[in-house]
Amino acid sequence: MVEPTSPTSGAAGPGGSARSAEPDRPAAAGASIRLDNLTKRYPDSQAPAVEDVTLDVAAGETVILVGPSGCGKSTTLKMINRLIEPTSGRITIGGEDVTGINPVALRRTIGYAIQATGLFPHMTVAENIALVPKMAGWPRAKVRDRVEEMLELVGLDPGEFRGRYPRRLSGGQQQRVGVARALAADPPVLLMDEPFGAVDPITRERLQDQLIRLQRELRKTIVFVTHDFDEAIKVGDRIAVLRDRSQIAQFDTPEAILASPADDFVAGFVGAGAGVKRLHLKRVREVKLADVPTATVDDPLETALHLLDAGSASADHLLLLDRERRPHSWLRREDLTRARSAEPAGEPLPLSAGTPVRSRIGVDMTLRDALEALLADGAGRVAVTGQDGAYAGVVDMSTLLNAMHGAPGERGAEEARPTGRGEPA
Ligand SMILES: Nc1ncnc2c1ncn2[C@@H]1O[C@H](COP(=O)(O)OP(=O)(O)OP(=O)(O)O)[C@@H](O)[C@H]1O
């Protein structure tokens, strides 16, 4: 039965991904998937729902199937775990032809999460998650431990949630349980059919973030269906844009599709605002941060004013740091001169002067997060902090504009999101 691909036969597949090229990332636990000339013709239907599709998914890769309603995304997905039997063609997982094997046994090795979550209402959260491990004959204690581990993994407190019934969960919590259940038997392959479709946009963003985090750790092979292109570029290593009958209009990285859509159909899917969408693809640590003059709370006022004067002409703000060098407040020149007239010379900076730093961002956040934080903070820039919370630089509008338009200074980041080169062997 389908086994995870060994690290040595690993993930340096045709697409690879930015995430898979990160040096600290573990080797893929997923298995490669290949669809060969796959066709599905439903009984009594004139045209096939899926026609002659050939697609390669590398081990550990997240591939998104995106396309208009009725184009055949779900049918394609469900043929991979044989919930729908192909009319013709072949499916290979981890190098094994699974087209003819027992579909029930096959499905135990493939996690499956869907929009409606498919949780059994008469079973508790724990019973739902335990379902497949139990069917696979895991010992009771191992199943119990696994349920706890899965709940922790998707961010639900086991003590609070294991005994609840699905109807007593919010939509987002149900979807997380759905993902926990899909992952419970540690399958190398995870199929997700609009898994976050039924929740509000904020919860949806959170669930997407969580999936990205999980995937960094787990490196399953994921095939994910959505009709939301923004979700596709955020979550996917590669995106297959499908037209009618699951015909592949373009299959490439999000960057490549955003930068050069193959035709008008794909361009229509990319839609307006491709530049802003690019912000989803870059993390703060990948761009060159801007700098602003900084002073700490122990510095005398005069020093702060001097620093501001010594900064570039555009330096109209000084960032005050606390003793741990964490961003504390933004000080404008007026704030400093006002403070100077109120304080005797040589006094340290008053902590109450200026505007408190309302938002700050970590280096692992995306530039899209940075844009939102920047808009939320009145200073026209947002302070970036490192792992220890200390000031690391700022993201300002020009950082964002450069990233949106792929300015030459940002190429390094683009090259860092590559094609499986440098993959740990
Ligand atoms: N059981 C079925 N019997 C007959 N035709 C079907 C069946 N299921 C799907 N179809 C048809 O096959 C085509 C592809 O359907 P599918 O559900 O795969 O599309 P989709 O891209 O996932 O759509 P959506 O985004 O709306 O969920 C559609 O024309 C649909 O009407």
Coordinates of C-alpha atoms and ligand atoms in Angstrom, one line a residue:
M1 CA 0.0 0.0 0.0
V2 CA 1.0 3.5 -0.6
E3 CA 4.0 4.4 1.6
P4 CA 5.5 7.8 2.2
T5 CA 8.3 8.4 -0.2
S6 CA 11.6 8.0 1.5
P7 CA 13.6 11.2 2.1
T8 CA 16.2 10.1 -0.4
S9 CA 13.7 9.6 -3.2
G10 CA 12.4 12.9 -1.9
A11 CA 10.9 16.0 -2.9
A12 CA 13.0 17.5 -5.5
G13 CA 10.1 17.1 -7.9
P14 CA 9.5 19.1 -11.0
G15 CA 7.8 21.9 -9.2
G16 CA 9.3 22.0 -5.8
S17 CA 8.5 25.1 -3.8
A18 CA 9.7 28.0 -1.9
R19 CA 8.7 26.3 1.2
S20 CA 10.4 23.1 0.3
A21 CA 13.6 24.9 -0.5
E22 CA 13.9 26.4 2.9
P23 CA 17.0 24.9 4.5
D24 CA 15.4 24.2 7.8
R25 CA 12.5 22.3 6.3
P26 CA 12.3 18.6 7.0
A27 CA 12.3 16.1 4.1
A28 CA 9.0 15.2 2.5
A29 CA 6.8 12.7 4.3
G30 CA 4.4 12.7 1.3
A31 CA 4.3 10.5 -1.7
S32 CA 4.4 11.6 -5.3
I33 CA 1.1 11.4 -7.3
R34 CA 0.8 11.0 -11.0
L35 CA -2.4 11.1 -13.1
D36 CA -2.0 9.6 -16.5
N37 CA -4.6 10.3 -19.2
L38 CA -7.4 10.3 -16.6
T39 CA -10.9 10.5 -17.9
K40 CA -14.3 10.4 -16.2
R41 CA -17.5 10.0 -18.2
Y42 CA -20.6 10.0 -15.9
P43 CA -23.4 7.6 -17.0
D44 CA -25.9 9.4 -19.2
S45 CA -23.6 12.4 -19.8
Q46 CA -22.7 13.4 -23.3
A47 CA -19.4 15.1 -22.5
P48 CA -16.8 13.7 -20.1
A49 CA -16.6 15.6 -16.8
V50 CA -12.8 15.1 -16.9
E51 CA -11.0 14.3 -20.1
D52 CA -7.5 12.9 -20.6
V53 CA -5.8 14.7 -17.7
T54 CA -2.2 14.1 -17.0
L55 CA -0.7 15.7 -13.9
D56 CA 2.4 15.2 -11.8
V57 CA 2.5 16.2 -8.1
A58 CA 5.9 15.9 -6.4
A59 CA 6.2 14.4 -2.9
G60 CA 5.7 17.0 -0.2
E61 CA 4.2 19.5 -2.6
T62 CA 0.9 21.4 -2.3
V63 CA -0.8 21.6 -5.6
I64 CA -4.0 23.6 -6.0
L65 CA -6.7 22.7 -8.6
V66 CA -8.5 26.0 -9.3
G67 CA -11.1 26.7 -12.0
P68 CA -14.7 27.7 -12.5
S69 CA -17.7 25.9 -11.1
G70 CA -18.4 22.6 -12.9
C71 CA -15.0 22.4 -14.6
G72 CA -14.3 19.0 -13.0
K73 CA -12.1 19.8 -10.0
S74 CA -13.9 17.6 -7.5
T75 CA -14.3 14.8 -9.9
T76 CA -10.5 14.9 -10.6
L77 CA -9.8 15.0 -6.8
K78 CA -12.1 12.1 -6.0
M79 CA -10.6 9.9 -8.6
I80 CA -7.3 10.1 -6.7
N81 CA -8.8 8.3 -3.7
R82 CA -11.2 6.4 -6.0
L83 CA -14.4 7.8 -4.4
I84 CA -15.1 8.2 -8.1
E85 CA -13.9 5.5 -10.4
P86 CA -12.1 6.7 -13.5
T87 CA -13.5 5.6 -16.8
S88 CA -10.0 5.3 -18.1
G89 CA -6.5 6.3 -17.3
R90 CA -4.1 5.5 -14.5
I91 CA -3.3 6.9 -11.0
T92 CA 0.1 6.2 -9.5
I93 CA 0.9 7.1 -5.9
G94 CA 4.5 6.8 -4.5
G95 CA 5.4 5.0 -7.7
E96 CA 2.6 2.4 -7.2
D97 CA -0.2 2.0 -9.6
V98 CA -3.3 2.3 -7.4
T99 CA -5.9 2.3 -10.2
G100 CA -6.8 -1.4 -9.6
I101 CA -6.3 -1.9 -5.9
N102 CA -9.0 -2.2 -3.2
P103 CA -10.4 1.4 -2.9
V104 CA -11.3 1.0 0.8
A105 CA -7.7 0.1 1.6
L106 CA -6.4 2.9 -0.6
R107 CA -8.6 5.5 1.2
R108 CA -7.0 4.5 4.5
T109 CA -3.7 5.9 3.2
I110 CA -5.2 9.1 1.9
G111 CA -6.5 11.8 4.2
Y112 CA -9.6 13.6 2.9
A113 CA -11.0 16.9 4.1
I114 CA -14.1 18.5 2.6
Q115 CA -16.0 21.7 2.9
A116 CA -18.9 20.1 4.8
T117 CA -16.3 18.5 7.1
G118 CA -18.2 15.2 6.9
L119 CA -17.9 14.8 10.7
F120 CA -20.3 12.2 12.2
P121 CA -22.7 14.1 14.3
H122 CA -23.4 11.2 16.8
M123 CA -19.6 10.8 17.5
T124 CA -17.5 13.0 19.7
V125 CA -14.6 15.0 18.3
A126 CA -12.2 12.3 19.6
E127 CA -14.2 9.5 18.1
N128 CA -14.3 11.3 14.7
I129 CA -10.6 11.8 14.7
A130 CA -9.9 8.2 15.9
L131 CA -12.0 6.7 13.1
V132 CA -9.3 5.8 10.5
P133 CA -6.5 4.8 13.0
K134 CA -9.0 2.4 14.6
M135 CA -10.1 1.0 11.2
A136 CA -6.4 0.5 10.5
G137 CA -6.1 -1.6 13.7
W138 CA -4.0 0.7 15.8
P139 CA -3.7 -0.3 19.5
R140 CA -6.1 1.7 21.7
A141 CA -3.5 3.6 23.6
K142 CA -1.8 4.7 20.4
V143 CA -5.1 5.9 19.0
R144 CA -5.8 7.9 22.2
D145 CA -2.4 9.6 22.1
R146 CA -2.8 10.3 18.4
V147 CA -6.1 12.0 19.0
E148 CA -4.5 14.3 21.6
E149 CA -1.6 15.0 19.3
M150 CA -3.9 15.9 16.3
L151 CA -6.0 18.2 18.4
E152 CA -2.9 20.0 19.6
L153 CA -1.6 20.2 16.1
V154 CA -4.7 22.0 14.8
G155 CA -4.8 24.3 17.8
L156 CA -7.7 22.9 19.8
D157 CA -7.2 22.2 23.5
P158 CA -7.8 18.4 23.9
G159 CA -9.3 18.8 27.4
E160 CA -11.9 21.2 26.1
F161 CA -12.7 19.6 22.8
R162 CA -12.2 15.9 22.8
G163 CA -15.6 15.1 24.3
R164 CA -17.7 17.6 22.4
Y165 CA -20.1 16.7 19.6
P166 CA -19.7 18.5 16.3
R167 CA -22.8 20.5 16.6
R168 CA -21.2 22.2 19.7
L169 CA -18.3 23.5 17.6
S170 CA -18.1 26.7 15.5
G171 CA -17.7 26.3 11.7
G172 CA -13.9 27.0 11.9
Q173 CA -13.5 24.5 14.8
Q174 CA -15.3 21.8 12.8
Q175 CA -13.0 22.4 9.8
R176 CA -10.0 22.1 12.1
V177 CA -11.4 18.8 13.4
G178 CA -11.9 17.8 9.8
V179 CA -8.2 18.4 9.0
A180 CA -7.2 16.6 12.3
R181 CA -9.2 13.6 11.2
A182 CA -7.8 13.7 7.7
L183 CA -4.2 13.6 9.2
A184 CA -4.9 11.2 12.0
A185 CA -3.6 8.0 10.3
D186 CA -0.5 9.9 9.1
P187 CA -1.3 9.5 5.4
P188 CA 1.4 10.5 2.9
V189 CA -1.3 12.1 0.8
L190 CA -4.0 14.6 1.8
L191 CA -6.9 15.6 -0.5
M192 CA -8.8 18.7 0.4
D193 CA -11.9 19.8 -1.4
E194 CA -12.8 23.4 -0.6
P195 CA -11.9 22.6 3.0
F196 CA -12.3 26.2 4.2
G197 CA -15.2 27.1 2.0
A198 CA -17.9 27.4 4.6
V199 CA -16.3 29.9 7.0
D200 CA -16.1 33.7 7.2
P201 CA -13.1 35.3 5.6
I202 CA -11.1 36.0 8.8
T203 CA -11.4 32.4 10.0
R204 CA -10.6 31.2 6.5
E205 CA -7.4 33.3 6.5
R206 CA -6.5 31.7 9.9
L207 CA -7.2 28.2 8.7
Q208 CA -5.0 28.8 5.6
D209 CA -2.2 30.1 7.8
Q210 CA -2.5 27.1 10.0
L211 CA -2.4 24.8 7.1
I212 CA 0.8 26.5 5.8
R213 CA 2.4 26.1 9.2
L214 CA 1.3 22.5 9.5
Q215 CA 2.6 21.7 6.0
R216 CA 6.0 23.3 6.8
E217 CA 6.3 20.7 9.5
L218 CA 4.6 17.7 8.0
R219 CA 5.4 18.0 4.3
K220 CA 2.5 15.8 3.1
T221 CA 1.6 15.7 -0.5
I222 CA -1.5 17.8 -0.7
V223 CA -4.0 18.2 -3.6
F224 CA -6.3 21.1 -2.7
V225 CA -9.4 22.2 -4.7
T226 CA -10.7 25.7 -4.6
H227 CA -12.3 28.2 -6.9
D228 CA -10.7 31.1 -5.0
F229 CA -7.5 32.2 -6.8
D230 CA -6.3 34.2 -3.8
E231 CA -6.5 31.1 -1.7
A232 CA -4.6 29.2 -4.4
I233 CA -1.7 31.6 -4.5
K234 CA -1.5 31.7 -0.7
V235 CA -1.5 28.0 0.0
G236 CA -0.1 26.5 -3.2
D237 CA 3.4 25.6 -4.2
R238 CA 2.0 25.1 -7.7
I239 CA -1.4 25.8 -9.2
A240 CA -3.2 24.0 -11.9
V241 CA -5.7 26.4 -13.5
L242 CA -8.4 24.2 -15.0
R243 CA -10.9 24.9 -17.7
D244 CA -13.8 22.8 -18.7
R245 CA -13.3 19.0 -18.5
S246 CA -10.3 19.7 -16.2
Q247 CA -8.2 20.7 -19.1
I248 CA -5.0 22.3 -17.7
A249 CA -4.8 25.9 -18.9
Q250 CA -1.6 26.5 -16.9
F251 CA 0.3 24.5 -14.3
D252 CA 3.0 26.5 -12.6
T253 CA 4.1 28.4 -9.5
P254 CA 2.0 31.2 -8.2
E255 CA 4.7 33.7 -9.2
A256 CA 4.9 32.4 -12.7
I257 CA 1.1 32.5 -13.2
L258 CA 0.8 36.0 -11.8
A259 CA 3.8 37.3 -13.8
S260 CA 2.7 35.7 -17.1
P261 CA -0.7 34.1 -17.4
A262 CA -0.7 31.6 -20.3
D263 CA -3.8 33.0 -22.0
D264 CA -6.8 35.2 -21.5
F265 CA -8.7 32.5 -19.6
V266 CA -5.9 32.3 -17.0
A267 CA -5.5 36.1 -17.0
G268 CA -9.3 36.3 -16.2
F269 CA -8.7 34.0 -13.3
V270 CA -5.8 36.0 -12.0
G271 CA -8.0 39.0 -12.1
A272 CA -7.1 42.5 -11.3
G273 CA -4.6 43.5 -8.7
A274 CA -1.9 40.9 -9.5
G275 CA 0.7 43.2 -7.9
V276 CA -1.1 43.3 -4.6
K277 CA -1.5 39.5 -4.8
R278 CA 2.3 39.2 -5.1
L279 CA 2.5 40.5 -1.6
H280 CA 1.1 37.2 -0.4
L281 CA 4.1 35.4 -1.8
K282 CA 6.9 37.2 0.0
R283 CA 7.9 37.1 3.6
V284 CA 9.3 40.0 5.5
R285 CA 12.6 38.2 6.0
E286 CA 13.0 38.0 2.2
V287 CA 13.1 41.7 1.5
K288 CA 15.6 44.4 2.4
L289 CA 14.1 46.3 5.4
A290 CA 14.2 50.0 5.6
D291 CA 15.7 51.7 8.6
V292 CA 14.6 54.6 10.8
P293 CA 16.5 56.5 13.5
T294 CA 16.0 54.8 16.8
A295 CA 16.6 55.9 20.4
T296 CA 16.1 54.0 23.6
V297 CA 14.2 55.1 26.6
D298 CA 17.4 55.9 28.5
D299 CA 18.7 58.3 25.8
P300 CA 18.5 62.0 26.6
L301 CA 16.1 64.0 24.6
E302 CA 18.9 66.0 22.9
T303 CA 20.4 62.8 21.6
A304 CA 17.1 61.8 20.0
L305 CA 16.7 65.2 18.3
H306 CA 20.2 65.0 17.1
L307 CA 19.6 61.5 15.7
L308 CA 16.5 62.7 13.9
D309 CA 18.5 65.7 12.4
A310 CA 21.3 63.4 11.4
G311 CA 18.9 61.0 9.6
S312 CA 17.9 61.4 5.9
A313 CA 15.7 64.3 4.9
S314 CA 12.7 62.0 4.8
A315 CA 13.3 60.8 8.3
D316 CA 10.4 62.5 10.0
H317 CA 9.9 59.8 12.7
L318 CA 12.1 58.4 15.3
L319 CA 11.3 55.0 16.8
L320 CA 11.7 54.8 20.6
L321 CA 12.7 51.4 21.9
D322 CA 12.3 50.0 25.4
R323 CA 15.2 48.6 27.3
E324 CA 14.8 45.2 25.5
R325 CA 15.0 47.1 22.3
R326 CA 11.3 46.4 21.5
P327 CA 9.5 49.1 19.6
H328 CA 7.6 51.3 22.0
S329 CA 6.4 54.5 20.3
W330 CA 6.8 56.7 17.2
L331 CA 8.1 60.2 17.9
R332 CA 7.8 63.0 15.4
R333 CA 10.0 66.1 15.5
E334 CA 7.2 68.1 17.0
D335 CA 6.8 65.5 19.8
L336 CA 10.5 65.9 20.6
T337 CA 10.5 69.7 20.5
R338 CA 7.4 69.8 22.6
A339 CA 8.9 67.4 25.1
R340 CA 12.1 69.5 25.2
S341 CA 10.2 72.7 26.1
A342 CA 8.4 70.8 28.9
E343 CA 11.5 69.0 30.4
P344 CA 14.7 70.3 31.8
A345 CA 17.8 69.7 29.6
G346 CA 19.5 66.3 29.9
E347 CA 16.3 64.5 30.9
P348 CA 15.6 61.1 29.3
L349 CA 12.8 60.8 26.8
P350 CA 9.4 60.7 28.3
L351 CA 7.6 57.5 27.6
S352 CA 4.3 59.2 27.2
A353 CA 5.5 61.3 24.2
G354 CA 4.6 60.4 20.7
T355 CA 2.3 57.7 19.4
P356 CA 2.5 54.2 20.9
V357 CA 3.4 51.5 18.3
R358 CA 0.1 49.9 17.6
S359 CA 1.3 47.2 15.2
R360 CA 4.5 45.3 14.6
I361 CA 5.2 42.3 12.5
G362 CA 7.5 39.3 12.7
V363 CA 10.0 38.4 10.0
D364 CA 8.0 35.3 9.0
M365 CA 4.9 37.2 8.2
T366 CA 4.0 38.0 4.6
L367 CA 4.2 41.4 3.0
R368 CA 0.4 41.3 2.7
D369 CA 0.3 41.1 6.5
A370 CA 2.8 44.0 6.6
L371 CA 0.5 46.1 4.4
E372 CA -2.4 45.5 6.7
A373 CA -0.3 46.4 9.7
L374 CA 1.1 49.4 8.0
L375 CA -2.5 50.6 7.3
A376 CA -3.5 50.0 10.9
D377 CA -0.5 52.0 12.2
G378 CA -0.6 55.7 11.5
A379 CA 3.1 56.1 10.9
G380 CA 3.2 55.1 7.2
R381 CA 5.6 52.3 8.1
V382 CA 5.5 49.3 10.3
A383 CA 8.2 48.1 12.7
V384 CA 9.6 44.6 12.2
T385 CA 10.7 42.5 15.1
G386 CA 13.0 39.5 15.2
Q387 CA 12.4 36.2 17.1
D388 CA 13.3 37.9 20.4
G389 CA 10.9 40.8 19.8
A390 CA 13.7 43.3 19.3
Y391 CA 13.6 45.9 16.6
A392 CA 14.9 44.6 13.2
G393 CA 13.9 47.4 10.7
V394 CA 10.8 48.7 9.1
V395 CA 8.6 47.9 6.1
D396 CA 7.5 51.1 4.4
M397 CA 5.5 51.8 1.3
S398 CA 8.5 51.7 -1.0
T399 CA 9.4 48.2 0.3
L400 CA 5.9 47.1 -0.6
L401 CA 5.8 48.9 -4.0
N402 CA 9.2 47.3 -4.9
A403 CA 7.8 43.8 -4.0
M404 CA 4.6 44.4 -6.0
H405 CA 6.4 45.4 -9.1
G406 CA 9.3 43.0 -8.8
A407 CA 11.9 45.7 -8.5
P408 CA 15.5 44.6 -9.3
G409 CA 16.5 44.8 -5.6
E410 CA 13.9 42.2 -4.8
R411 CA 15.1 39.5 -7.2
G412 CA 16.9 37.7 -4.5
A413 CA 13.7 36.9 -2.8
E414 CA 12.1 35.6 -6.1
E415 CA 15.0 33.4 -6.7
A416 CA 14.6 32.0 -3.2
R417 CA 11.3 30.5 -4.2
P418 CA 12.4 28.0 -6.6
T419 CA 12.2 24.6 -8.1
G420 CA 13.3 22.1 -5.6
R421 CA 17.0 22.9 -6.1
G422 CA 18.8 22.8 -2.9
E423 CA 16.3 20.4 -1.5
P424 CA 17.7 18.3 1.3
A425 CA 18.5 14.9 -0.3
Ligands
LIG1 N1 -22.6 12.2 -10.1 C1 -22.6 12.9 -11.3 N2 -23.4 12.5 -12.3 C2 -23.4 13.2 -13.5 N3 -22.7 14.3 -13.7 C3 -21.9 14.8 -12.6 C4 -21.9 14.1 -11.4 N4 -21.0 14.8 -10.6 C5 -20.6 15.8 -11.3 N5 -21.1 15.8 -12.5 C6 -20.9 16.8 -13.6 O1 -19.5 16.8 -13.9 C7 -19.0 18.1 -14.1 C8 -17.8 18.4 -13.2 O2 -18.3 18.4 -11.8 P1 -17.4 18.6 -10.6 O3 -18.2 18.5 -9.4 O4 -16.2 17.8 -10.7 O5 -16.9 20.1 -10.9 P2 -16.2 21.2 -9.9 O6 -15.3 21.9 -10.8 O7 -15.7 20.5 -8.7 O8 -17.4 22.2 -9.6 P3 -17.7 23.1 -8.3 O9 -16.6 24.1 -8.2 O10 -19.1 23.7 -8.6 O11 -17.8 22.2 -7.1 C9 -20.2 19.0 -13.9 O12 -20.7 19.3 -15.2 C10 -21.1 18.2 -13.1 O13 -22.5 18.6 -13.5

